[in-house]
Coordinates of C-alpha atoms in Angstrom, one line a residue:
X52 CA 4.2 11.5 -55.1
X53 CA 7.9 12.3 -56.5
X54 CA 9.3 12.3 -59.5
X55 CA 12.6 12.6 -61.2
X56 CA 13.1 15.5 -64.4
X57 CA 14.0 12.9 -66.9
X58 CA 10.6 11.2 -66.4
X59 CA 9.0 14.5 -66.0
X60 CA 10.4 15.3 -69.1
X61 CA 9.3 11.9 -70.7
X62 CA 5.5 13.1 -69.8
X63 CA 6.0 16.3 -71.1
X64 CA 7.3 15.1 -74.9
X65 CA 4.4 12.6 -74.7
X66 CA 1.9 15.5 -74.0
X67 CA 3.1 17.2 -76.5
X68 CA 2.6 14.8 -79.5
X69 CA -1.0 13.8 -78.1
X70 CA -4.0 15.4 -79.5
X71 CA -6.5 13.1 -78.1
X72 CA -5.1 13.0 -74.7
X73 CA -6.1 9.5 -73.6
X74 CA -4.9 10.2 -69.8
X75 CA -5.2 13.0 -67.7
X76 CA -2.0 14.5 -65.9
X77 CA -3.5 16.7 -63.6
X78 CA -2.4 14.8 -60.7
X79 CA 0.9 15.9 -61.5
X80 CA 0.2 19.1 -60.1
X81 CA 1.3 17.7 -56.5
X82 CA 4.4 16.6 -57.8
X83 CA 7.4 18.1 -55.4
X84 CA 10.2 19.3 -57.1
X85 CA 12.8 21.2 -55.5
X86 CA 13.5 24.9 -57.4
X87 CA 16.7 24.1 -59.5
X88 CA 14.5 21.9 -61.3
X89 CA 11.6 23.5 -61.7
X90 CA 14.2 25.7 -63.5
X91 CA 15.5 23.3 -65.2
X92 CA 11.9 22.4 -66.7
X93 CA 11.0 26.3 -67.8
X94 CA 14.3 26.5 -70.2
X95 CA 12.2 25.0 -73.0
X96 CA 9.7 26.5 -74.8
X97 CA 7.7 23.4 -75.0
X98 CA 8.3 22.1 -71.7
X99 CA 7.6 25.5 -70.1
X100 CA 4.6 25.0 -71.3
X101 CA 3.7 21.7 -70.3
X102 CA 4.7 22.2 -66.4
X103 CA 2.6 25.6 -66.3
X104 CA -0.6 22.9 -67.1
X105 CA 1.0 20.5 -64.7
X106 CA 1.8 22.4 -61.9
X107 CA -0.8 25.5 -62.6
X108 CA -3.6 23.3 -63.7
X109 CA -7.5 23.8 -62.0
X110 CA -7.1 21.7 -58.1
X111 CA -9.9 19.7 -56.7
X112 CA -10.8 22.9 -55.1
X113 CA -11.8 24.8 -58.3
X114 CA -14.5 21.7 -58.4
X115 CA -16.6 22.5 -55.5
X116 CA -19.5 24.9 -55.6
X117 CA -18.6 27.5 -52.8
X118 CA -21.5 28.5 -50.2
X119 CA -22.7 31.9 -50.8
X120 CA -23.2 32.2 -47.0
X121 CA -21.0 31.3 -43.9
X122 CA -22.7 28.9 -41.5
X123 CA -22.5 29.6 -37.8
X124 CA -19.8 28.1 -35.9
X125 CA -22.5 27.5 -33.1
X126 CA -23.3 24.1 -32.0
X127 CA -26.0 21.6 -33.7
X128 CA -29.6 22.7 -31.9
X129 CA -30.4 19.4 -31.5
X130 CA -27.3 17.9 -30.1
X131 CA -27.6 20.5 -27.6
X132 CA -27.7 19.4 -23.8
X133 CA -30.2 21.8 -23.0
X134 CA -32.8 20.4 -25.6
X135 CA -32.8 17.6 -23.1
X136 CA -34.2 18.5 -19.6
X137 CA -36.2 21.5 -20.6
X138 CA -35.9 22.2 -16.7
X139 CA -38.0 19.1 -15.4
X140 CA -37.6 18.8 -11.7
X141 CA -36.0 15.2 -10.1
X142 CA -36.3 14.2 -7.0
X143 CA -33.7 11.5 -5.7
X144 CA -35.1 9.2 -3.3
X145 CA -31.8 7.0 -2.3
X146 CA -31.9 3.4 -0.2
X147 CA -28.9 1.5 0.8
X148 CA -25.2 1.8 1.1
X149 CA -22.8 4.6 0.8
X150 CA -21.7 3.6 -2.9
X151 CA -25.7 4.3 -3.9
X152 CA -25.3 8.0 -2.2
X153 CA -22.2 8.5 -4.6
X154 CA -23.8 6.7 -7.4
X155 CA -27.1 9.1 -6.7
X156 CA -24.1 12.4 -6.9
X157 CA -23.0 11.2 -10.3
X158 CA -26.7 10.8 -11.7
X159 CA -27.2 14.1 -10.8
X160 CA -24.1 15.5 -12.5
X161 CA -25.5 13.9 -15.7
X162 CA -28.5 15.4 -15.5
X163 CA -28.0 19.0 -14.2
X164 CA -25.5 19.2 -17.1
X165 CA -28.3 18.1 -19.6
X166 CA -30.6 21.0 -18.1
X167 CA -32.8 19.1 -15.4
X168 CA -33.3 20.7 -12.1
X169 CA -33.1 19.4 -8.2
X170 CA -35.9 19.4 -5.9
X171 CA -36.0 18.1 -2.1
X172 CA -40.2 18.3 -2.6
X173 CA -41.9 15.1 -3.8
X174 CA -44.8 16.6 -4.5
X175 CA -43.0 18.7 -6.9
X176 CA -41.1 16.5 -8.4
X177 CA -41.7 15.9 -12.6
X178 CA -39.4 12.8 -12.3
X179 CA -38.6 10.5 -9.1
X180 CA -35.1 8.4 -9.3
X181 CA -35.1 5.7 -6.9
X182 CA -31.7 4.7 -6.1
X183 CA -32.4 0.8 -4.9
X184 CA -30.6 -2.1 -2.9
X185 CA -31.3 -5.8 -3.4
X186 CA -28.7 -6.7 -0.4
X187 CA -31.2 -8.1 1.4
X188 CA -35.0 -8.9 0.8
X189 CA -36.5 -6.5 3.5
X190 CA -34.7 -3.6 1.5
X191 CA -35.9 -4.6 -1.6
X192 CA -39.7 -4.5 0.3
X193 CA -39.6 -1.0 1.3
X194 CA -38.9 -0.3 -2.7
X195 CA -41.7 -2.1 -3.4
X196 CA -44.0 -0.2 -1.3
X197 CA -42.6 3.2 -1.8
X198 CA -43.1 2.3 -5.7
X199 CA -47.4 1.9 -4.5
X200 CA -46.9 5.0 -2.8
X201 CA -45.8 6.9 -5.8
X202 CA -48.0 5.2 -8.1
X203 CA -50.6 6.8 -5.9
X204 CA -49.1 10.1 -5.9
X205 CA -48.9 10.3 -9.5
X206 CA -52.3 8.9 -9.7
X207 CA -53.3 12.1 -7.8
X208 CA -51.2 14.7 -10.1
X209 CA -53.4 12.8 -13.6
X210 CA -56.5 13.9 -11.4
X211 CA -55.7 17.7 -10.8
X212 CA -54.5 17.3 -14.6
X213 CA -50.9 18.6 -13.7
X214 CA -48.8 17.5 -16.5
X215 CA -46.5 16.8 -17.8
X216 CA -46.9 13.3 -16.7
X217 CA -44.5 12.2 -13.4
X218 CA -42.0 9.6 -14.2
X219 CA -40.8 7.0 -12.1
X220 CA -37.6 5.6 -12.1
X221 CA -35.6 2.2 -10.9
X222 CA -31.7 2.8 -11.0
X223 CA -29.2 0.8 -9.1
X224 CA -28.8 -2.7 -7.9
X225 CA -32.5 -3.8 -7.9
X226 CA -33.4 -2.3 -11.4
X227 CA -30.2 -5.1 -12.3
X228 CA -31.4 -8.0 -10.4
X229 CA -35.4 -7.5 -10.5
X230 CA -35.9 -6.0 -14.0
X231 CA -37.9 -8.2 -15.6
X232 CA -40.6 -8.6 -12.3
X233 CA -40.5 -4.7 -12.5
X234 CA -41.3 -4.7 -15.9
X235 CA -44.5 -7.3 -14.6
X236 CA -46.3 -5.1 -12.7
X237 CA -48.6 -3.0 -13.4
X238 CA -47.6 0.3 -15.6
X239 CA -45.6 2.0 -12.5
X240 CA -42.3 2.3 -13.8
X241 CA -41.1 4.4 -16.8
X242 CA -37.3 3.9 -16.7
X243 CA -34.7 1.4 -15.3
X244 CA -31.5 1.6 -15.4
X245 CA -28.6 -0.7 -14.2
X246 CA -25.6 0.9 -12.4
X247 CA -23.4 1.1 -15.2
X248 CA -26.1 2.9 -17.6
X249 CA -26.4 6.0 -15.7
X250 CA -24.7 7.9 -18.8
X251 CA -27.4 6.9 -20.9
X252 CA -30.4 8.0 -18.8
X253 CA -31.1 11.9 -20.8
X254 CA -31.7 9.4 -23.3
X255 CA -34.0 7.1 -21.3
X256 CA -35.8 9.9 -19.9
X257 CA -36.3 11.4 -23.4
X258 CA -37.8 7.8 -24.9
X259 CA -40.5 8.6 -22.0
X260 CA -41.4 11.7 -23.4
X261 CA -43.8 9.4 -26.0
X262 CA -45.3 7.4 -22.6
X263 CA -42.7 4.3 -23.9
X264 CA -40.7 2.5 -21.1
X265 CA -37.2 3.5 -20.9
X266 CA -34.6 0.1 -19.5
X267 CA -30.7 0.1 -20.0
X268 CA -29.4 -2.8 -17.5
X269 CA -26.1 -3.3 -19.5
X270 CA -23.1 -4.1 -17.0
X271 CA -19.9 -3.0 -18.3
X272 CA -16.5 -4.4 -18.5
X273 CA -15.1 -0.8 -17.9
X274 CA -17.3 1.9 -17.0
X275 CA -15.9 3.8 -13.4
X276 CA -17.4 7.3 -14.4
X277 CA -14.1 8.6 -14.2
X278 CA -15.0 11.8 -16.9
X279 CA -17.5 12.2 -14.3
X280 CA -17.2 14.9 -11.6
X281 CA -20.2 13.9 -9.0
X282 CA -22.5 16.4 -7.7
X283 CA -22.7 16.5 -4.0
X284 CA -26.6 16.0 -3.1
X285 CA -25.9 18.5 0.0
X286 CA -23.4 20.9 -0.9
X287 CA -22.9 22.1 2.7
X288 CA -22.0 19.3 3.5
X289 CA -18.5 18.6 5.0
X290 CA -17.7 15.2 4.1
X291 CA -17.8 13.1 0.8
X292 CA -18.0 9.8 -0.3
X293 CA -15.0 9.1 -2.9
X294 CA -15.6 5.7 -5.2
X295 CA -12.3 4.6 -6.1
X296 CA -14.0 1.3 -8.0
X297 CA -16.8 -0.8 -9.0
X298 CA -17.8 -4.2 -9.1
X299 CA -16.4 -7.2 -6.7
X300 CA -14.7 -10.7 -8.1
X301 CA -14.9 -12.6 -4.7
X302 CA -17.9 -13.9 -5.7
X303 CA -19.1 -15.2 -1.8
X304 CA -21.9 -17.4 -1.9
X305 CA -24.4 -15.0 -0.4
X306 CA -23.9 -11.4 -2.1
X307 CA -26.4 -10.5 -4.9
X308 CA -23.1 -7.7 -5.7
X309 CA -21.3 -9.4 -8.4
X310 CA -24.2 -9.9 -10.1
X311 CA -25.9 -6.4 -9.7
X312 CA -22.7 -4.3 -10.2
X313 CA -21.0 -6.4 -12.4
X314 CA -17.1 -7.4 -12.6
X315 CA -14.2 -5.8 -10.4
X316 CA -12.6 -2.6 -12.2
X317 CA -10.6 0.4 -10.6
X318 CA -10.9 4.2 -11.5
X319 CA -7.9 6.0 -12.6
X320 CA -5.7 7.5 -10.2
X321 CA -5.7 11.1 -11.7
X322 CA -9.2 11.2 -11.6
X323 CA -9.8 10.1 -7.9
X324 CA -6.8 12.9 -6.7
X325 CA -9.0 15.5 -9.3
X326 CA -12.1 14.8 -7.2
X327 CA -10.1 15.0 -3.9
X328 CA -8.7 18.6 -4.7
X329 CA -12.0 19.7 -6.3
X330 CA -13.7 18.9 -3.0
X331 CA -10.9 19.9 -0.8
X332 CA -11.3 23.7 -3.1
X333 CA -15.2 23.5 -1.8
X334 CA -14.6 22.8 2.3
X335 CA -14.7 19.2 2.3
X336 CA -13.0 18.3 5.9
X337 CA -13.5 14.4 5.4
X338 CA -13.6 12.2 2.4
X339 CA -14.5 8.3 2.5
X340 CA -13.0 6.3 -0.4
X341 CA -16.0 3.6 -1.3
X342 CA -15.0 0.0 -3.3
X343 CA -17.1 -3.0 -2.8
X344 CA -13.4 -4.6 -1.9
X345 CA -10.8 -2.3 -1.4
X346 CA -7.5 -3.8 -2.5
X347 CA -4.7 -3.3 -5.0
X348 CA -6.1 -1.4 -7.8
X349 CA -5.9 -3.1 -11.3
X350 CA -7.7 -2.4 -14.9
X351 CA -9.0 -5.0 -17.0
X352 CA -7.4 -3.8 -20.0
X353 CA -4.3 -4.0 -18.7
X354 CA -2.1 -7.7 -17.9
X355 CA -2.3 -7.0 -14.0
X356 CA -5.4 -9.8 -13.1
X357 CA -2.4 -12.4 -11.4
X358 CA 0.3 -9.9 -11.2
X359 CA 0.9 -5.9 -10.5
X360 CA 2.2 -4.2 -13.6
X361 CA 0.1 -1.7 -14.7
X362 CA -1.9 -1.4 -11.4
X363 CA -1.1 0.4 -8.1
X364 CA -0.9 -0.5 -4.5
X365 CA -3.5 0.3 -2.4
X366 CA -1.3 1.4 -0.1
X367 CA 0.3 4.0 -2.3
X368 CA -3.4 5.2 -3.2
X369 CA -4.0 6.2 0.4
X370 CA -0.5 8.0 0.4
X371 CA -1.7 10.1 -2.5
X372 CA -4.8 10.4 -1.0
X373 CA -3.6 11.9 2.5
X374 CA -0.9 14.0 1.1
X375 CA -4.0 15.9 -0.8
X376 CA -4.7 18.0 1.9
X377 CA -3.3 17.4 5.0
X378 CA -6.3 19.2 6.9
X379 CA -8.8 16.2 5.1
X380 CA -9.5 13.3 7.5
X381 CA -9.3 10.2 4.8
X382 CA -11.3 6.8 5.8
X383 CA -12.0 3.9 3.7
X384 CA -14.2 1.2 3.4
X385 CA -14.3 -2.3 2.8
X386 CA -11.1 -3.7 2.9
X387 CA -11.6 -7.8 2.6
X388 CA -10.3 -9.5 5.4
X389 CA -8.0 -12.0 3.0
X390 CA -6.6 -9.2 1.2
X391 CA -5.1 -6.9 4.1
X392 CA -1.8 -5.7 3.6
X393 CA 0.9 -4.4 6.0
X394 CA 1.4 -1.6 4.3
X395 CA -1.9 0.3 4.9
X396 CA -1.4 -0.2 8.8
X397 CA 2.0 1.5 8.7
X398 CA 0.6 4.3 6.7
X399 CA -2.3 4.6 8.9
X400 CA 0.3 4.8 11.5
X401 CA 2.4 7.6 10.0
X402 CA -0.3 9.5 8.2
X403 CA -2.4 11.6 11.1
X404 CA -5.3 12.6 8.6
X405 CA -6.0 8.4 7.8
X406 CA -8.4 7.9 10.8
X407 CA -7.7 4.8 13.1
X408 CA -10.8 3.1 12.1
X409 CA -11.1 -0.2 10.3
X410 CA -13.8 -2.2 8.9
X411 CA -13.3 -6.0 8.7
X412 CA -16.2 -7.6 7.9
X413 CA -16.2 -10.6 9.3
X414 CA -20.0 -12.1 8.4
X415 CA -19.5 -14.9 10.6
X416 CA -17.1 -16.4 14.3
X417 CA -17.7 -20.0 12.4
X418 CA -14.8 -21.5 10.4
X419 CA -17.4 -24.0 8.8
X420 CA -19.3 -21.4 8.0
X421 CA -17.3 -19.0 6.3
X422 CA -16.3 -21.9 4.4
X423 CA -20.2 -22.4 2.8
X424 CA -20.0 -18.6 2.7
X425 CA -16.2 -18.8 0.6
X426 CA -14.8 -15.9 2.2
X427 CA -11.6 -17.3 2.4
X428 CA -10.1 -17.0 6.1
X429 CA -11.0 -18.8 9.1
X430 CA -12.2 -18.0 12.4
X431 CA -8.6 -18.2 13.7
X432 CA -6.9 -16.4 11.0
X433 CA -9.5 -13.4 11.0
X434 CA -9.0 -13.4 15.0
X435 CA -4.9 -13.1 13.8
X436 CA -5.6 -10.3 11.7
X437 CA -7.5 -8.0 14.6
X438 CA -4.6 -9.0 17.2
X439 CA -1.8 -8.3 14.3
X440 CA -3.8 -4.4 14.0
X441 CA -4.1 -3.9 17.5
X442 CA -0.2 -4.3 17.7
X443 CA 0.6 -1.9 15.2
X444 CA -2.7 0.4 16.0
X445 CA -3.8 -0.4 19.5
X446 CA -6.3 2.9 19.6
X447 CA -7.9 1.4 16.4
X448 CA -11.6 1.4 16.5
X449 CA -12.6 -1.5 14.6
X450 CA -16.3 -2.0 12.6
X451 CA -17.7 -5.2 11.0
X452 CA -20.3 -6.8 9.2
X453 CA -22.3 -9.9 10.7
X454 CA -25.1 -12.0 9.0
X455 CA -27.2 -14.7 11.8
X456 CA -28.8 -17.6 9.8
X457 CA -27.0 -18.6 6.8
X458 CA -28.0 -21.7 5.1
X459 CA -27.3 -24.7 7.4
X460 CA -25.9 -22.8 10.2
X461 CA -26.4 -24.7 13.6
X462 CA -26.6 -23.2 17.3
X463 CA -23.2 -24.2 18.0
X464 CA -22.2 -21.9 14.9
X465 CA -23.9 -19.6 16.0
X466 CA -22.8 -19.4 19.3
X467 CA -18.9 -19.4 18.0
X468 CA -20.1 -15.7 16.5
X469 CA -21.9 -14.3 19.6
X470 CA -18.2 -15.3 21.0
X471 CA -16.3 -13.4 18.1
X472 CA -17.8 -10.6 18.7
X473 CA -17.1 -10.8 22.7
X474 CA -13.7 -11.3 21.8
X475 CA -13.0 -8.6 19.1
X476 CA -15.1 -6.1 21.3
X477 CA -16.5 -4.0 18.0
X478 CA -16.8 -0.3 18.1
X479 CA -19.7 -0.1 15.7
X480 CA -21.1 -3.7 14.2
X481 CA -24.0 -4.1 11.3
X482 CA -26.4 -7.2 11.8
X483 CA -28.3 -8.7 9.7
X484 CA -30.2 -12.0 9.2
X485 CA -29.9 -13.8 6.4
X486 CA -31.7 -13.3 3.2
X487 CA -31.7 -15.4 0.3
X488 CA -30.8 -14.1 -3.0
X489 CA -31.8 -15.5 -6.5
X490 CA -28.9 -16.0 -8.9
X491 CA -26.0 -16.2 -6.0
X492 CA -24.1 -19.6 -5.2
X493 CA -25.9 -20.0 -2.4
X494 CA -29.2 -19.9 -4.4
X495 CA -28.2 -23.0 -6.9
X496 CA -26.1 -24.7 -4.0
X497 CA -27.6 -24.5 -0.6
X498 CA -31.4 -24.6 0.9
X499 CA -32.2 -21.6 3.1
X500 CA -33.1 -24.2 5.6
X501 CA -33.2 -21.9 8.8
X502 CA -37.1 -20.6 10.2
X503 CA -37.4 -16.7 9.7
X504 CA -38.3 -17.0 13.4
X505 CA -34.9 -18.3 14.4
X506 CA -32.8 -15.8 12.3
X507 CA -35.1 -13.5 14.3
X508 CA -33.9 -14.5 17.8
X509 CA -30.2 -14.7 16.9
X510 CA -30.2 -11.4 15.7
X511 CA -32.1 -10.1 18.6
X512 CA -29.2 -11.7 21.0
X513 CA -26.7 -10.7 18.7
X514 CA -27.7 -6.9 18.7
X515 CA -28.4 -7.1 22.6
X516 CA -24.7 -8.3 22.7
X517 CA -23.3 -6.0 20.9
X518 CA -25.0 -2.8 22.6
X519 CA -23.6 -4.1 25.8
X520 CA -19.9 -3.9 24.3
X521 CA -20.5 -0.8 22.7
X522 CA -21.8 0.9 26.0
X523 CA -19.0 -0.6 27.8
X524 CA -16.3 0.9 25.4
X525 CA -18.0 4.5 25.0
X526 CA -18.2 4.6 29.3
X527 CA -14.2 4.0 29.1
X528 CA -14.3 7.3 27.3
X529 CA -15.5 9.4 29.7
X530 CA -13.0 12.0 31.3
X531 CA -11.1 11.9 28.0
X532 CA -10.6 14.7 25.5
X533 CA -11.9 13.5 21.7
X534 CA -10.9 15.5 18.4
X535 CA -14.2 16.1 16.3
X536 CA -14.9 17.3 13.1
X537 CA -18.5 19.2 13.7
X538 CA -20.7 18.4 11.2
X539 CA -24.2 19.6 11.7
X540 CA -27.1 20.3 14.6
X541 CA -27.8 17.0 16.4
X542 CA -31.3 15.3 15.8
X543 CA -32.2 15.6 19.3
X544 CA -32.1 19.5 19.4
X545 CA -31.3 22.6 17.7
X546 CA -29.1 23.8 20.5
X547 CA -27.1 20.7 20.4
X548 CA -24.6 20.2 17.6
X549 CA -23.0 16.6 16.7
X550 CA -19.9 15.3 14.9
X551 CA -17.7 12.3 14.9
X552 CA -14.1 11.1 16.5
X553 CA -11.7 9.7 14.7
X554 CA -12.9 6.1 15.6
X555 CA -16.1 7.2 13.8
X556 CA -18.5 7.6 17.3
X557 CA -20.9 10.4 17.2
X558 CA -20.5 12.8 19.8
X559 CA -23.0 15.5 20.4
X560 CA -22.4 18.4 22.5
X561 CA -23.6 22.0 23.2
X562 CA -23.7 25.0 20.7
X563 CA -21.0 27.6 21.8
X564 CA -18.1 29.5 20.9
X565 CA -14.6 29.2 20.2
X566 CA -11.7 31.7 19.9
X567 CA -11.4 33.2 16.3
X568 CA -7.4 32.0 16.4
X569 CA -5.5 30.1 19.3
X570 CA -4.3 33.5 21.1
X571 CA -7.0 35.9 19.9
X572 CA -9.5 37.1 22.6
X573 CA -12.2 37.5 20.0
X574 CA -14.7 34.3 20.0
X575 CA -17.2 32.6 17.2
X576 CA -20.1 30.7 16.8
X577 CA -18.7 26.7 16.5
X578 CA -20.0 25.9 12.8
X579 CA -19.5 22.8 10.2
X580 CA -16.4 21.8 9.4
X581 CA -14.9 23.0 12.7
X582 CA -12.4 20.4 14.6
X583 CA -13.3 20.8 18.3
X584 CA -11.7 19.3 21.1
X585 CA -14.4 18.0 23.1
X586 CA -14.4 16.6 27.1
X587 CA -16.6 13.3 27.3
X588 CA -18.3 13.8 30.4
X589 CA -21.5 10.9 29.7
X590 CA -22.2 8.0 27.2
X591 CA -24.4 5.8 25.6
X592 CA -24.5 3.9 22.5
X593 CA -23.7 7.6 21.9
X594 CA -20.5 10.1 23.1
X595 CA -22.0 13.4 24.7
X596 CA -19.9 15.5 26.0
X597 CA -19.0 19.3 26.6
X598 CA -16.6 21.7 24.2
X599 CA -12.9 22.1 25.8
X600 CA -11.3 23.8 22.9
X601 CA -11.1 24.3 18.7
X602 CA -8.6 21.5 16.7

């Protein structure tokens, strides 16, 4: 506080002529008085006096009992990470789409950083993760039985008496949807967690320490795990899966997503170019950006739901993206097919490390179906949007989702998507049949009303269609030269190696040797990571073909 001298002065006669001092004016001691009138004070004898108790007086300091020791600037034991893990082994067993694998990498940051350990051996595993998928119900069956398989494995361990006790875990999309019939069965499980509770799981690991069950399914409004630098599950591997966000608003009648991962929200931009340049510093040669619907980023705490302020183009994310590292080959996946704008295409076009490969997920050839399925576009506007690409992009290999079966669909339905699929002539297609989900539109509005045994056969025709296409394009390939990034030994043999085009077709191709640089005499063994120019010389559903040169 500030006071002026005549008051000060005012205080001081008062002091003076006050044996029983009813108030205390120590406080005055912070008074802030500038030096000519603390000069002005000491001239009297009395007043002198009186601002030496005021301004000299015991502080709040001369109150507090001093430590006779210094305590150690060290951190709190107990808040510790380390005090978490105590170098327990996880295993990671992961089932479903690409976002699970980057979802799996982010677990695993959380938990190497609280002190637990990787293994790739079940048997020696102290704690199994399983990373689920409810998509459909025949995924949500293998979980099932993989759960009996590692009740029976831990079964085995309390036998030999190996302790401490292996825990199971759900994480993921079925741990959201399923949780309380998981919780039904028999003791199997010891922790489930949703995918926005993956922070929270050294904690649910440590409630299991006292044999309690462990569950956080809480979805979040804004959890990305942007403060989160995921931990590649293969570090020699050379590519990556980026998530740029979570969650999906589109809300179709027959996706379990919306439900299991919660509302749509984008990561920051400096954190998805941070994770770029940290994997382009460790060799990373292709990156994959993963959303449930990649569009125009927005965040929920900011007004950019109806309009664009405070969000970012897609578009200029992918420009950011690419300009990382020019050497990186940059896909992403899945753009909706109502929400694809110009603007990617040209970049794709301009940008040579953005690969010419789209997926449009197209689900259905039927108008009348894609209505029930409220995706938004029509048979004839989808079939617009592939002929509008091809113009810009007319090497563009193009992917898509189909799903034989959905509630209510007829033969003649049917028939309109075997005929999409003729006319789009798909480089890579995924079919499925339908599969009811609980808690989904489709659920409360629709009966599943066609036999498993049809969905059966018009998947079977549907895959026998495709294969045809797919064998027809790869033959077109043959005499041409393909750019591919190596990225392993094939499957079929160790003298074989296998890597993709830019259109996302395997191509596998003998072992051998390339020049050291473009006009050096002295050769190398081809290795991961490599871009080889490679002759197509046969085909299948597969490219094989012989090296003609390095990228």
């Amino acid at each position: 506080m500030r006071l002026n001298v005549k008051t000060i002065y005012a205080l001081c006669r008062r002091f003076d002529h006050c044996s029983q001092h009813r108030f205390n004016l120590r406080y005055l001691s912070t008074v802030e008085l500038s030096e000519q009138q603390k000069n002005k004070l000491e001239s009297g004898t009395v007043k002198r006096q009186a601002l030496k108790k005021l301004l000299d007086g015991p502080q709040l300091k001369d109150f507090i009992t001093k430590p006779q020791y210094e305590l150690a600037s060290e951190d709190v034991p107990y808040l510790d990470n380390t005090n978490f893990g105590h170098h327990r082994k996880v295993y990671f067993d992961v089932h479903g789409c690409q976002m699970n694998v980057n979802d799996t990498e982010i677990v695993w940051s959380i938990l190497k950083s609280h002190n637990y350990l990787k293994t790739d051996d079940l048997e020696d595993a102290d704690i199994v993760l399983v990373m689920t998928c409810a998509i459909r119900e025949g995924a949500e069956t293998k979980i099932w039985n993989k759960l009996e398989n590692l009740k029976g494995l831990r079964n085995k361990k309390i036998e030999k008496n190996i302790k401490p006790r292996m825990k199971i875990g759900i994480l993921g999309c079925m741990a959201e949807r399923l949780k309380e019939k998981i919780l039904e069965k028999e003791r199997t499980v010891d922790i489930i967690a949703g995918p926005d509770s993956y922070k929270d799981l050294p904690r649910l690991l440590a409630v299991t320490e006292n044999d309690q069950i462990a569950i956080n399914v809480l979805l979040s409004l804004d959890e990305t795990y942007a403060d989160i630098m995921p931990v590649r599950l293969n570090e020699n591997a050379v590519t990556a899966f980026v998530s740029i966000m979570r969650g999906c608003d589109n809300m179709c009648t027959y996706c379990i997503v919306p439900f299991t991962r919660g509302r749509e929200r984008s990561r920051p931009v400096s954190s998805i170019i941070d994770e770029l340049q940290y994997l382009s510093d460790q060799g990373v040669k292709e990156i994959t950006l993963l959303g449930q619907n990649l569009k125009d980023l927005r965040w929920l705490n900011l007004p950019v739901y109806k309009t664009k302020l405070g969000g970012l183009r897609f578009a200029d994310l992918l420009e950011k993206v690419a300009d990382v590292n020019p050497e990186i080959r940059i896909r992403f996946t899945s753009p909706h097919p109502k929400d694809f704008p110009d603007e990617v295409l040209q970049l794709i076009q301009e940008k040579p490390n953005i690969c010419q490969s789209l997926h449009l997920p197209a689900q259905s050839g039927n108008s009348n179906v894609l209505e029930r399925m409220r995706r938004g576009y029509t048979r004839e506007a989808y079939l617009e949007l592939v002929e509008h690409v091809r113009q810009i992009l007319p090497n563009v290999a193009i992917s898509s989702d189909f799903i034989c079966g959905f509630c209510g669909e007829t033969e003649e339905e049917f028939q309109d998507t075997l005929s999409l699929i003729e006319a789009v002539k798909y480089n890579t297609a995924y079919l499925f049949p339908y599969s009811m989900r609980e808690k989904t539109t489709a659920h409360r509005r629709y009966q599943d009303d066609v036999p498993q045994y049809i969905k059966q056969r018009r998947l079977d025709r549907m895959i026998h269609l495709y294969r045809g296409i797919v064998k027809s394009l790869n033959r077109q390939k043959i005499g041409q030269l393909q750019l591919v990034l190596v990225e392993g030994y094939s499957k079929r043999s160790k003298l074989h190696l296998a890597g993709r085009n830019d259109a996302n077709i395997k191509v596998i191709f003998p072992i051998g040797e390339i020049p050291v640089q473009d006009d050096s005499s002295s050769c190398r063994s081809i290795e991961p990571g490599d871009y080889i120019v490679v002759q197509i010389n046969d085909s299948t559903s597969q490219c094989v073909g012989t090296v003609s040169g390095s990228g």
